[in-house]
Short mmCIF file of C-alpha atoms in Angstrom, two decimals:
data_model
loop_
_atom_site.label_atom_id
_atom_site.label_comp_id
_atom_site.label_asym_id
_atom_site.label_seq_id
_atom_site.Cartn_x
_atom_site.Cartn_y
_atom_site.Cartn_z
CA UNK E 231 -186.92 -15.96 -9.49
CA UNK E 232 -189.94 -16.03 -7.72
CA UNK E 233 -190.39 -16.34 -3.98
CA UNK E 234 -193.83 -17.06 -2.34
CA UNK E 235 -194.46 -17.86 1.54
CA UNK E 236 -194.25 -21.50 2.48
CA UNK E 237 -198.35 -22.87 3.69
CA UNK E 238 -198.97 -26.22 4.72
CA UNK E 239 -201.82 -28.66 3.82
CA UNK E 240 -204.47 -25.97 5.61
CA UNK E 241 -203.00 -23.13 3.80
CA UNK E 242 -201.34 -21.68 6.65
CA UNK E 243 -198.34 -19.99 6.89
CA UNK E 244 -195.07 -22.11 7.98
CA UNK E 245 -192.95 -20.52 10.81
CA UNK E 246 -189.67 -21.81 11.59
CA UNK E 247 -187.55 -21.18 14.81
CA UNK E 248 -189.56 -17.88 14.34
CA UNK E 249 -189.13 -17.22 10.95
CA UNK E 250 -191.42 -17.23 7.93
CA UNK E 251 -190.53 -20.51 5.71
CA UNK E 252 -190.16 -19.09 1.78
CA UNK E 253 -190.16 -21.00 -1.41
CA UNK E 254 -188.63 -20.62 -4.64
CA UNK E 255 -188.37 -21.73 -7.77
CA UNK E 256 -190.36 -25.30 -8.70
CA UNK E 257 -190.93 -25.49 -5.49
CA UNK E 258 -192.84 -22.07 -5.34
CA UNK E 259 -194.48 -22.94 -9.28
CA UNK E 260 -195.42 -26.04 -7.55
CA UNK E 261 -197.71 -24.41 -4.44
CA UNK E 262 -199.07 -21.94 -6.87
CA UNK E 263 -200.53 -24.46 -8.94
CA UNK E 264 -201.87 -26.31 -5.97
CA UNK E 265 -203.32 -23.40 -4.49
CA UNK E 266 -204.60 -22.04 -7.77
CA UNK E 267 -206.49 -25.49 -8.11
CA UNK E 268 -207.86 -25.48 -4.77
CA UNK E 269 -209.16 -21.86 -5.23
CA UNK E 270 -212.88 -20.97 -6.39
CA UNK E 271 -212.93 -18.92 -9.48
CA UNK E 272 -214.05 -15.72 -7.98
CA UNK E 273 -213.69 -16.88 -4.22
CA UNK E 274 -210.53 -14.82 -3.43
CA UNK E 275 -211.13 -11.15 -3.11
CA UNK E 276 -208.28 -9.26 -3.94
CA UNK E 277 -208.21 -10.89 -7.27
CA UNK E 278 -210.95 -12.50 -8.41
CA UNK E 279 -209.50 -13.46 -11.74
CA UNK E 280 -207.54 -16.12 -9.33
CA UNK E 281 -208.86 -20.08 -9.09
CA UNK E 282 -210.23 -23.10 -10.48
CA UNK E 283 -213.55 -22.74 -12.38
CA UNK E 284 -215.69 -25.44 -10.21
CA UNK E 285 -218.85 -25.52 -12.59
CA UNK E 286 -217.75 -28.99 -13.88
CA UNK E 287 -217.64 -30.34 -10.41
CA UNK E 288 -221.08 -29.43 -9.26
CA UNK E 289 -223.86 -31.80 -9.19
CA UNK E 290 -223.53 -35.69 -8.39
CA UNK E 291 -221.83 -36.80 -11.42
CA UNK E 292 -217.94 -34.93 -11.92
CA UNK E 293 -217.73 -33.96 -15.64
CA UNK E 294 -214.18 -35.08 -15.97
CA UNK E 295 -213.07 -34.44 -19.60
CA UNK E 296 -214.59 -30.68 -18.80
CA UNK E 297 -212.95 -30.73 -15.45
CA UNK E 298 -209.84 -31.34 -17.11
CA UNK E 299 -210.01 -28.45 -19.61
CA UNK E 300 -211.02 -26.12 -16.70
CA UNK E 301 -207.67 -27.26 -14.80
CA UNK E 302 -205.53 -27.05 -17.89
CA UNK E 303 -207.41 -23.44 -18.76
CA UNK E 304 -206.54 -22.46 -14.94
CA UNK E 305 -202.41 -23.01 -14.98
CA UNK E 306 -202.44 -21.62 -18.49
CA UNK E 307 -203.71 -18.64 -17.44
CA UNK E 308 -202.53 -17.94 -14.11
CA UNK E 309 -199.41 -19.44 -13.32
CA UNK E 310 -196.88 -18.35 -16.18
CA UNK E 311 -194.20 -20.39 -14.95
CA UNK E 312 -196.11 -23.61 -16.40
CA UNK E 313 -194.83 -23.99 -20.28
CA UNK E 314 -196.83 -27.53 -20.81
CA UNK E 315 -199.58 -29.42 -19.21
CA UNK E 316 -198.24 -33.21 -20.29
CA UNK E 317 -200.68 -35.46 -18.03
CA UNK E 318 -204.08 -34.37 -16.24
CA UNK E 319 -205.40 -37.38 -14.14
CA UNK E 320 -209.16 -36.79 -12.04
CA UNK E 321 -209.84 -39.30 -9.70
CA UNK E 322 -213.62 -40.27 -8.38
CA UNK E 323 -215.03 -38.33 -6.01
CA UNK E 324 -214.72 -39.86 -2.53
CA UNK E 325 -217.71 -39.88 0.39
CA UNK E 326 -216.78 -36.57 1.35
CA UNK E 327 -216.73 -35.13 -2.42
CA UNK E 328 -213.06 -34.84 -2.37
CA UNK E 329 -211.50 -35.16 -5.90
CA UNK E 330 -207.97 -36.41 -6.17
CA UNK E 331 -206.47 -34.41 -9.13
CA UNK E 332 -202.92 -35.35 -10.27
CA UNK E 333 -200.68 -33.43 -12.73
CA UNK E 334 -197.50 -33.81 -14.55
CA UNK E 335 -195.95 -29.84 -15.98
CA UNK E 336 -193.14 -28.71 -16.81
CA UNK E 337 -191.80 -25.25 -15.41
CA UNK E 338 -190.32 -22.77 -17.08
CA UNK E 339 -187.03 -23.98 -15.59
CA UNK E 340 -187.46 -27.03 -17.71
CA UNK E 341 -188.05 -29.65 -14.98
CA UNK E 342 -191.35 -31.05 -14.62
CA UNK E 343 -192.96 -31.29 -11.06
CA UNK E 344 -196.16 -34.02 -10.14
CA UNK E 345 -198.49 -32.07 -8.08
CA UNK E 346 -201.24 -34.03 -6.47
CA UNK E 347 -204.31 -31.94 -5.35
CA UNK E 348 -207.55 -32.52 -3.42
CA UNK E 349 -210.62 -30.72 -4.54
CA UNK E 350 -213.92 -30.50 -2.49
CA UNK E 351 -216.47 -30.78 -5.02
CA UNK E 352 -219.64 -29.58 -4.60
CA UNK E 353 -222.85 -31.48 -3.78
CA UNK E 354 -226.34 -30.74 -5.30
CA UNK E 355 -228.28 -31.90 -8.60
CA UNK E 356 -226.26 -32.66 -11.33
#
C-alpha cells in the first residue's frame, strides 16, 4: 500500500488540526497521475525521469492524437499502479492555454478512477 502526502489544487501540502493529511490507495494512484501529468518532463530535479513530455503542446495548434500517446506513455511508465489506460479525452486549449485532460484507468486494485487534469500549454510558433 502506498501512502503519499495529501496537496491541494496548488500542490501544496494539506494540514489538518496540525497534522499532515496522507493518502492511500486510489486515492494516492489518483494524485500521482495528476501530478505526473501536470509535471514537465525534466522540470523536477530530484528525478528528472518524472513528468509529462510537453513537446506536443507547444506551438498554437495542440497535437492531440500525439498528446495523447505522450499521456498514455507517461502513466505507463511512471505510475505502476495504472494496469490500463481505457479512455484519454484532450480538451481545446482555453485563453489562458489551459488544456482540460480527462482520463478513465484502472488501478492495480481493480477499480478505475476519472482523473480530470489541467495542463498549461505552452505558447509560441507551432
Amino acid at each position: 500500500m502506498s501512502k503519499d502526502l495529501s496537496l491541494n489544487s496548488d500542490l501544496d501540502v494539506i494540514f489538518e488540526n496540525g497534522d499532515v493529511q496522507q493518502l492511500t490507495d486510489d486515492d494516492e494512484i489518483y494524485q500521482r497521475v495528476c501530478t505526473t501529468l501536470r509535471t514537465r518532463l525534466s522540470e523536477f530535479d530530484p528525478d528528472t525521469e518524472v513528468g509529462l513530455d510537453d513537446e506536443n503542446i507547444y506551438g498554437k495548434n495542440v497535437k492531440k492524437d500525439y498528446l495523447e500517446t505522450d499521456i498514455e506513455d507517461a502513466i505507463a511508465t511512471q505510475v505502476s499502479d495504472i494496469v490500463q489506460v481505457n479512455k484519454v479525452e484532450i480538451g481545446d486549449p482555453d485563453e489562458n492555454r489551459n488544456i482540460q485532460i480527462q482520463l478513465d484507468l484502472q488501478t492495480v486494485n481493480g477499480t478505475n478512477i476519472q482523473p480530470t487534469v489541467n495542463v498549461q500549454a505552452q505558447g509560441g510558433e507551432g
